[in-house]
Short mmCIF file of C-alpha atoms in Angstrom, two decimals:
data_model
loop_
_atom_site.label_atom_id
_atom_site.label_comp_id
_atom_site.label_asym_id
_atom_site.label_seq_id
_atom_site.Cartn_x
_atom_site.Cartn_y
_atom_site.Cartn_z
CA MET A 1 60.41 105.51 129.80
CA ALA A 2 63.53 107.71 130.18
CA ASP A 3 63.67 110.03 127.95
CA ALA A 4 66.04 112.68 125.62
CA THR A 5 65.25 115.71 124.63
CA THR A 6 67.32 118.40 122.51
CA ILE A 7 67.59 121.62 122.51
CA GLY A 8 67.91 123.24 119.22
CA GLN A 9 67.81 120.96 116.36
CA PRO A 10 64.96 119.00 114.00
CA GLY A 11 63.72 115.51 114.38
CA ARG A 12 61.78 113.69 116.51
CA GLN A 13 62.86 110.82 118.44
CA ARG A 14 60.57 107.32 118.15
CA ALA A 15 60.75 104.20 121.04
CA PHE A 16 63.05 101.76 119.59
CA GLY A 17 63.38 98.08 121.36
CA ARG A 18 65.34 97.21 124.57
CA TRP A 19 68.74 95.75 124.78
CA VAL A 20 68.51 94.66 128.02
CA ALA A 21 71.60 91.86 128.01
CA LEU A 22 74.22 94.17 127.19
CA GLY A 23 73.16 96.35 128.89
CA ALA A 24 72.92 94.80 132.48
CA ALA A 25 76.17 93.13 131.74
CA CYS A 26 77.24 96.38 131.94
CA LEU A 27 75.54 97.72 134.98
CA LEU A 28 77.83 95.69 137.06
CA GLY A 29 78.43 96.66 140.84
CA ALA A 30 81.95 96.67 141.56
CA CYS A 31 96.62 117.42 124.24
CA GLN A 32 93.60 118.79 122.15
CA THR A 33 90.78 116.71 122.22
CA ILE A 34 91.36 114.29 118.65
CA VAL A 35 87.75 113.62 117.17
CA PRO A 36 88.07 110.31 114.64
CA ARG A 37 87.38 111.40 110.68
CA GLY A 38 84.30 108.90 110.41
CA PRO A 39 82.20 106.81 111.99
CA VAL A 40 83.05 103.02 111.46
CA GLU A 41 80.45 103.02 108.84
CA PRO A 42 80.16 106.56 107.19
CA SER A 43 77.09 107.98 108.84
CA GLN A 44 74.30 111.49 107.42
CA GLN A 45 72.26 111.02 110.30
CA ARG A 46 71.27 114.21 111.93
CA PRO A 47 70.54 113.89 115.99
CA THR A 48 66.65 112.07 116.34
CA THR A 49 66.20 113.49 119.56
CA ARG A 50 63.55 116.59 120.25
CA PRO A 51 61.03 117.43 123.64
CA VAL A 52 58.60 115.67 123.40
CA ASP A 53 54.66 117.00 124.14
CA ARG A 54 53.60 114.81 127.47
CA PRO A 55 50.33 115.91 128.65
CA ASP A 56 51.06 113.85 132.12
CA ILE A 57 53.72 116.58 132.82
CA GLY A 58 53.41 119.20 130.38
CA VAL A 59 55.90 121.27 128.86
CA GLU A 60 57.80 124.77 129.37
CA THR A 61 60.31 126.26 127.09
CA GLY A 62 63.34 124.22 127.22
CA ILE A 63 62.60 121.01 128.78
CA PRO A 64 59.38 119.53 129.79
CA ARG A 65 59.15 120.01 134.17
CA ASP A 66 59.67 116.30 135.36
CA ALA A 67 59.72 116.01 138.89
CA GLU A 68 60.52 112.05 138.89
CA ARG A 69 63.83 111.87 137.24
CA ASN A 70 67.23 113.38 137.67
CA ARG A 71 67.91 115.95 134.82
CA VAL A 72 71.68 115.47 132.75
CA ALA A 73 72.54 117.73 130.47
CA LEU A 74 74.19 116.51 126.83
CA LEU A 75 76.83 118.92 125.89
CA VAL A 76 78.11 117.98 122.29
CA PRO A 77 78.56 118.96 118.91
CA LEU A 78 75.06 118.48 117.07
CA SER A 79 75.66 120.59 114.03
CA GLY A 80 79.41 122.18 112.35
CA SER A 81 82.23 120.05 111.57
CA ASN A 82 82.35 117.64 114.57
CA ALA A 83 78.40 117.09 113.93
CA GLY A 84 78.50 113.71 113.22
CA VAL A 85 80.56 112.34 116.34
CA GLY A 86 78.30 114.34 118.02
CA THR A 87 74.95 112.98 116.60
CA SER A 88 76.69 109.29 117.40
CA ILE A 89 77.16 109.83 121.39
CA ALA A 90 73.64 111.04 121.92
CA ASN A 91 72.20 108.20 119.86
CA ALA A 92 74.33 106.20 122.63
CA THR A 93 73.06 108.22 125.33
CA MET A 94 69.54 107.41 124.40
CA LEU A 95 70.46 104.12 123.69
CA ALA A 96 71.86 103.29 127.40
CA LEU A 97 68.52 105.24 128.77
CA LEU A 98 66.11 102.29 127.05
CA ASP A 99 68.90 99.38 126.85
CA THR A 100 69.19 99.94 130.59
CA GLN A 101 65.43 100.95 131.22
CA ASN A 102 65.88 103.45 133.19
CA GLN A 103 62.96 105.69 134.86
CA ARG A 104 64.94 107.73 137.13
CA VAL A 105 67.38 110.26 134.10
CA ARG A 106 66.09 112.74 132.07
CA ILE A 107 69.11 114.34 129.22
CA THR A 108 68.49 116.78 127.54
CA ASN A 109 70.78 117.26 124.72
CA TYR A 110 72.20 120.45 124.13
CA ASP A 111 74.01 121.77 121.03
CA THR A 112 77.69 123.13 122.04
CA ALA A 113 78.54 123.86 118.52
CA THR A 114 76.91 127.31 118.81
CA GLY A 115 78.99 128.20 121.45
CA ALA A 116 79.37 125.73 124.67
CA ALA A 117 79.55 128.36 127.29
CA ALA A 118 76.08 129.48 126.27
CA ALA A 119 75.14 125.74 126.44
CA ALA A 120 76.36 124.92 129.56
CA GLN A 121 74.49 128.25 130.59
CA ARG A 122 71.27 127.53 129.64
CA ALA A 123 71.44 123.96 130.54
CA ILE A 124 72.38 124.78 134.29
CA ALA A 125 69.36 127.20 134.11
CA GLU A 126 67.34 125.03 132.75
CA GLY A 127 68.11 122.58 136.24
CA ALA A 128 70.95 120.27 135.12
CA GLN A 129 72.19 118.71 137.94
CA LEU A 130 75.09 117.38 136.00
CA ILE A 131 76.94 117.69 132.47
CA LEU A 132 77.97 115.10 130.21
CA GLY A 133 80.40 116.10 127.73
CA PRO A 134 81.45 118.62 126.45
CA LEU A 135 83.66 116.86 123.55
CA LEU A 136 86.60 119.40 123.05
CA ALA A 137 89.17 120.86 125.38
CA ASP A 138 88.65 123.71 124.65
CA ASP A 139 84.66 123.38 124.96
CA VAL A 140 85.86 121.88 128.66
CA ARG A 141 88.45 124.94 129.44
CA ALA A 142 84.22 127.16 128.40
CA VAL A 143 82.40 125.09 131.35
CA ALA A 144 83.98 123.90 133.82
CA PRO A 145 84.27 127.34 135.02
CA ILE A 146 80.09 127.85 134.54
CA ALA A 147 79.33 124.40 135.74
CA ARG A 148 82.07 124.87 138.86
CA ALA A 149 80.31 128.01 139.86
CA ALA A 150 76.76 126.10 140.30
CA ASN A 151 78.94 123.15 141.73
CA ILE A 152 78.31 121.02 139.10
CA PRO A 153 80.39 117.48 137.70
CA VAL A 154 81.19 117.67 134.07
CA LEU A 155 81.73 114.44 132.99
CA SER A 156 83.86 115.41 130.06
CA PHE A 157 84.67 112.97 126.43
CA SER A 158 87.62 115.14 126.23
CA ASN A 159 91.33 113.26 126.71
CA ASP A 160 93.17 116.59 127.00
CA LEU A 161 94.81 116.11 130.59
CA GLY A 162 95.37 119.71 130.96
CA VAL A 163 91.43 120.00 131.43
CA ALA A 164 90.71 117.94 134.30
CA GLY A 165 89.87 119.28 137.81
CA ASN A 166 88.19 121.16 139.61
CA GLY A 167 85.05 119.66 139.00
CA ALA A 168 85.87 117.92 135.28
CA TYR A 169 86.45 114.85 134.96
CA LEU A 170 87.57 113.18 131.93
CA MET A 171 86.67 109.58 130.67
CA GLY A 172 88.97 110.28 127.11
CA TYR A 173 91.32 107.65 126.23
CA VAL A 174 94.84 109.37 127.63
CA PRO A 175 97.96 108.14 125.80
CA THR A 176 99.91 107.75 129.16
CA GLN A 177 97.81 104.68 130.01
CA SER A 178 98.34 103.15 126.59
CA ILE A 179 101.54 103.69 126.59
CA ALA A 180 102.26 102.20 129.76
CA ARG A 181 100.32 98.82 129.53
CA VAL A 182 101.94 97.93 126.21
CA VAL A 183 105.78 98.72 127.19
CA ASP A 184 104.88 96.61 130.58
CA PHE A 185 103.79 94.17 128.12
CA ALA A 186 107.02 94.19 125.43
CA LYS A 187 109.31 94.37 128.64
CA GLU A 188 107.86 90.56 130.20
CA ARG A 189 108.03 89.65 126.83
CA GLY A 190 111.65 90.18 126.75
CA VAL A 191 111.59 93.88 125.42
CA SER A 192 114.45 96.03 127.22
CA ASN A 193 116.15 98.70 124.41
CA PHE A 194 112.89 100.73 123.11
CA ALA A 195 112.65 103.74 121.01
CA GLY A 196 110.50 106.52 120.27
CA LEU A 197 108.92 108.24 117.61
CA VAL A 198 106.34 110.50 118.94
CA PRO A 199 104.83 113.67 116.65
CA ASN A 200 105.63 117.56 118.11
CA GLY A 201 103.38 119.18 119.39
CA LEU A 202 101.20 118.82 123.24
CA TYR A 203 100.05 115.06 122.44
CA GLY A 204 104.10 114.23 121.65
CA GLU A 205 105.06 115.88 124.50
CA ARG A 206 102.81 114.31 127.07
CA ALA A 207 103.01 110.58 124.62
CA SER A 208 107.04 111.41 125.27
CA THR A 209 106.77 112.24 129.15
CA ALA A 210 104.89 109.18 129.32
CA PHE A 211 107.52 106.73 127.13
CA LEU A 212 110.04 107.84 129.79
CA ARG A 213 108.62 107.24 132.44
CA ALA A 214 107.10 103.97 131.94
CA VAL A 215 110.40 102.42 130.08
CA GLU A 216 112.03 103.55 133.47
CA GLY A 217 109.43 102.01 135.67
CA ALA A 218 109.45 98.42 133.48
CA GLY A 219 113.19 98.87 134.03
CA GLY A 220 113.80 98.98 130.29
CA GLN A 221 116.35 101.61 128.60
CA VAL A 222 115.46 104.48 125.75
CA VAL A 223 118.41 104.23 123.52
CA SER A 224 116.81 106.68 120.50
CA LEU A 225 113.65 109.08 120.88
CA GLN A 226 112.85 111.12 118.29
CA THR A 227 110.58 114.06 117.20
CA TYR A 228 109.19 114.17 113.86
CA ALA A 229 106.38 116.83 111.89
CA ARG A 230 103.27 115.12 110.65
CA SER A 231 104.23 114.62 106.79
CA ARG A 232 105.03 111.52 105.30
CA TRP A 233 107.53 113.78 103.92
CA HIS A 234 110.19 113.44 106.42
CA PHE A 235 109.99 109.78 107.15
CA GLY A 236 110.62 109.50 103.09
CA ARG A 237 113.72 111.41 103.28
CA GLY A 238 115.21 108.89 106.89
CA HIS A 239 114.54 109.52 110.32
CA ALA A 240 117.57 109.32 113.09
CA VAL A 241 115.85 106.36 114.66
CA GLY A 242 115.49 104.74 111.65
CA ARG A 243 119.72 105.07 111.49
CA LYS A 244 120.44 104.40 115.24
CA GLY A 245 120.45 100.78 117.09
CA PRO A 246 120.23 98.21 118.09
CA TYR A 247 116.88 98.74 119.62
CA ASP A 248 114.20 96.17 120.23
CA ALA A 249 110.60 97.96 120.22
CA VAL A 250 110.17 101.96 119.08
CA LEU A 251 106.95 102.93 120.16
CA ILE A 252 105.37 105.32 117.30
CA ALA A 253 103.03 107.53 119.44
CA ASP A 254 100.37 108.06 116.56
CA GLY A 255 97.74 107.19 113.65
CA GLY A 256 98.13 104.05 112.62
CA THR A 257 98.64 105.60 108.93
CA THR A 258 101.77 107.62 110.03
CA ALA A 259 102.96 103.88 111.70
CA ALA A 260 102.62 102.18 108.99
CA SER A 261 103.98 105.08 106.35
CA ALA A 262 107.51 105.04 108.88
CA ALA A 263 107.29 101.01 110.39
CA ALA A 264 109.60 99.87 107.11
CA MET A 265 112.37 102.42 107.61
CA VAL A 266 112.59 101.88 111.75
CA LYS A 267 112.74 98.38 110.60
CA ARG A 268 115.60 98.88 108.22
CA GLY A 269 117.50 101.15 111.50
CA GLY A 270 116.51 98.56 113.84
CA GLY A 271 115.72 94.61 112.42
CA ALA A 272 113.13 93.30 110.82
CA SER A 273 112.39 91.63 114.17
CA THR A 274 112.26 95.32 115.28
CA ARG A 275 108.57 95.04 116.98
CA ILE A 276 106.79 98.15 116.68
CA LEU A 277 104.32 99.63 119.58
CA GLY A 278 101.52 101.74 118.78
CA THR A 279 99.13 103.91 121.40
CA GLU A 280 95.20 103.88 121.90
CA LEU A 281 94.96 105.88 119.04
CA TRP A 282 95.22 102.90 117.12
CA ASN A 283 91.34 101.58 118.02
CA SER A 284 89.71 103.82 116.43
CA ASP A 285 91.15 102.80 113.31
CA THR A 286 89.31 100.80 111.40
CA SER A 287 91.72 98.82 108.54
CA ILE A 288 94.73 99.32 111.33
CA ALA A 289 94.87 95.48 110.43
CA ALA A 290 94.82 95.72 106.52
CA LYS A 291 98.23 97.18 106.97
CA PRO A 292 101.09 94.77 106.19
CA ALA A 293 103.65 96.81 107.21
CA LEU A 294 102.32 96.54 111.23
CA SER A 295 102.20 92.81 111.05
CA GLY A 296 102.64 92.04 114.82
CA ALA A 297 102.74 95.16 116.49
CA TRP A 298 101.57 95.76 119.46
CA TYR A 299 99.42 98.54 121.16
CA ALA A 300 96.91 98.78 124.13
CA SER A 301 92.87 99.95 124.34
CA VAL A 302 89.86 99.89 126.68
CA SER A 303 88.95 95.72 124.87
CA ASP A 304 86.18 96.14 122.43
CA THR A 305 84.79 92.73 122.91
CA LEU A 306 80.99 94.40 124.21
CA TYR A 307 81.98 97.55 121.79
CA ARG A 308 81.00 94.74 119.07
CA GLN A 309 77.39 94.14 120.22
CA TYR A 310 77.24 97.24 121.00
CA ALA A 311 78.39 98.58 117.17
CA ALA A 312 75.55 95.72 115.97
CA LYS A 313 72.96 97.12 117.87
CA TYR A 314 73.42 100.98 117.09
CA ARG A 315 73.66 99.92 113.11
CA ALA A 316 70.09 98.15 113.33
CA ARG A 317 68.47 100.96 114.67
CA PHE A 318 69.96 103.88 113.19
CA GLY A 319 71.22 102.10 109.67
CA ALA A 320 75.17 102.96 110.16
CA GLY A 321 78.09 101.88 112.36
CA PRO A 322 78.49 103.89 115.55
CA TYR A 323 81.53 106.67 115.80
CA ARG A 324 84.06 104.67 118.42
CA LEU A 325 83.79 107.43 121.28
CA SER A 326 80.27 107.55 120.92
CA SER A 327 80.70 104.59 123.45
CA LEU A 328 82.28 106.96 126.32
CA GLY A 329 78.74 108.73 125.99
CA TYR A 330 76.97 105.24 126.81
CA ASP A 331 79.11 104.43 130.05
CA SER A 332 78.56 108.08 131.11
CA VAL A 333 75.08 106.65 131.11
CA LEU A 334 75.52 103.86 132.99
CA LEU A 335 77.59 105.65 135.42
CA THR A 336 74.52 107.72 135.88
CA VAL A 337 72.31 105.64 135.88
CA ARG A 338 73.92 103.35 138.44
CA ILE A 339 74.18 106.50 140.52
CA ALA A 340 70.76 107.48 140.39
CA ARG A 341 69.92 104.29 142.66
CA ASP A 342 70.88 106.74 145.45
CA TRP A 343 70.64 110.11 143.50
CA LYS A 344 67.03 111.96 144.63
CA PRO A 345 65.68 114.43 142.25
CA GLY A 346 66.30 117.49 142.78
CA THR A 347 68.84 117.25 144.54
CA PRO A 348 72.62 118.06 143.67
CA PHE A 349 74.24 115.48 141.81
CA PRO A 350 76.33 113.35 144.54
CA VAL A 351 79.68 113.85 142.95
CA ASN A 352 81.70 111.86 145.77
CA ARG A 353 80.24 108.26 144.33
CA LEU A 354 82.56 109.18 141.13
CA ARG A 355 85.45 108.35 143.71
CA ASP A 356 83.72 104.63 144.28
CA GLY A 357 87.69 102.71 144.56
CA ASP A 358 85.92 99.50 143.17
CA GLY A 359 85.14 102.18 139.43
CA PHE A 360 82.67 101.20 136.94
CA ALA A 361 82.24 98.71 134.36
CA GLY A 362 80.55 99.43 130.24
CA ILE A 363 80.99 98.65 127.55
CA ASP A 364 84.59 99.89 126.93
CA GLY A 365 85.26 97.93 130.46
CA ALA A 366 86.40 98.65 133.69
CA PHE A 367 87.19 102.26 134.87
CA ARG A 368 87.73 104.26 137.99
CA PHE A 369 88.45 107.80 138.33
CA GLY A 370 91.28 108.62 140.23
CA ARG A 371 92.73 111.76 142.43
CA ASP A 372 93.75 113.58 139.15
CA ASN A 373 89.74 113.22 137.82
CA VAL A 374 90.80 111.34 134.52
CA ALA A 375 89.49 107.36 134.14
CA GLU A 376 91.64 105.23 134.90
CA ARG A 377 90.95 101.99 132.41
CA ALA A 378 91.22 98.57 132.26
CA LEU A 379 93.42 97.95 128.95
CA GLU A 380 93.96 95.08 127.08
CA VAL A 381 96.96 94.37 124.97
CA LYS A 382 96.33 93.78 121.30
CA GLU A 383 98.90 92.04 118.28
CA ILE A 384 98.32 92.63 114.63
CA ARG A 385 98.36 89.52 112.38
CA GLY A 386 97.06 88.33 109.70
CA GLY A 387 94.86 90.74 108.50
CA THR A 388 93.10 90.91 111.92
CA THR A 389 93.76 91.68 115.74
CA THR A 390 94.50 89.17 118.49
CA VAL A 391 94.32 90.17 122.51
CA VAL A 392 97.67 88.51 123.45
CA SER A 393 96.97 90.16 127.02
CA PRO A 394 93.17 90.85 128.44
CA ALA A 395 92.25 93.77 129.67
CA PRO A 396 91.98 92.94 134.20
CA THR A 397 88.50 92.65 134.77
CA GLY A 398 88.23 95.32 138.04
CA PHE A 399 90.94 97.00 139.87
CA GLY A 400 91.53 94.62 142.78
CA LYS A 401 92.89 95.91 146.30
#
């Protein structure tokens, strides 16, 4: 059976039930990283994996000898302020190994909270040929040069476009894609004049650029684009975009809480029929549908269809819901397992396989890496309606030629 071990963390991993249906369904052929504040259901569990003594292969310092499996390192925060999301990702990778019944990959967990560079150096010294993670953009910057010098690719969970390239790949959800998708959908539904509210900072700058390009590409017009500091006080005093019109839709490039507080002001300026547009940040907000101010809003994100099945399985195993970002860890393992079919243990990871034009399938849907090393994702568009979210434009199932 596939194994996962943890470096520097307490607890013992026990084998648990296999979830074949979802694993098979997912294994189809064909800025600053934003970390959510909490999981779907608050979780206090600690990482559940540790080195396991196996008399058939022996044990050495670090990870056990194992010439029959490919060695993969998972670099995530397993202590400190981000331990919750890191632990959830680690649990997800173990779940993926067992769901796929894989026997060709061994994953060892390393804690980046005590130093991402040191974690990468240790992982490489102990034989890792592929790194999954890190989560934070600054950690990717620390790890990437070390991994590149050893000719080892990095599949990061960051959403910071600035850390992609030179051997580092991004699996995180980036705003450029979600903005382009929802703008295209809005244009198809008759929206011509757009306005935007974006926060100050790197995320806002990239969202602004993506928004302007998307509207131009769709044949629409941006009539107002305003920035703001992340504070309700600014919305309470009224904002320029709330006093300028006419516009048919307004993109609020921020989380659901901020968007809800701004929506009333926006509609006063543009009219009650003004459509609110959101970004990928809304998908990790479990309370988004319950915000009356956002009724009728559209946003684009990865599909939740398979994620809901995964979350139920995760909850049954660990007693609490996963962080939404943990699906990145699960899907990184599905990708690794697929490539491992032709990856001989002890040899370098076949990085050219990451360029598969048909892409990969996972619980977040289809994705593939472009020349910029960023995961291009098939996104769906959802509408907030009646206290729930409804898919109004399904995600493509793959990447047609």
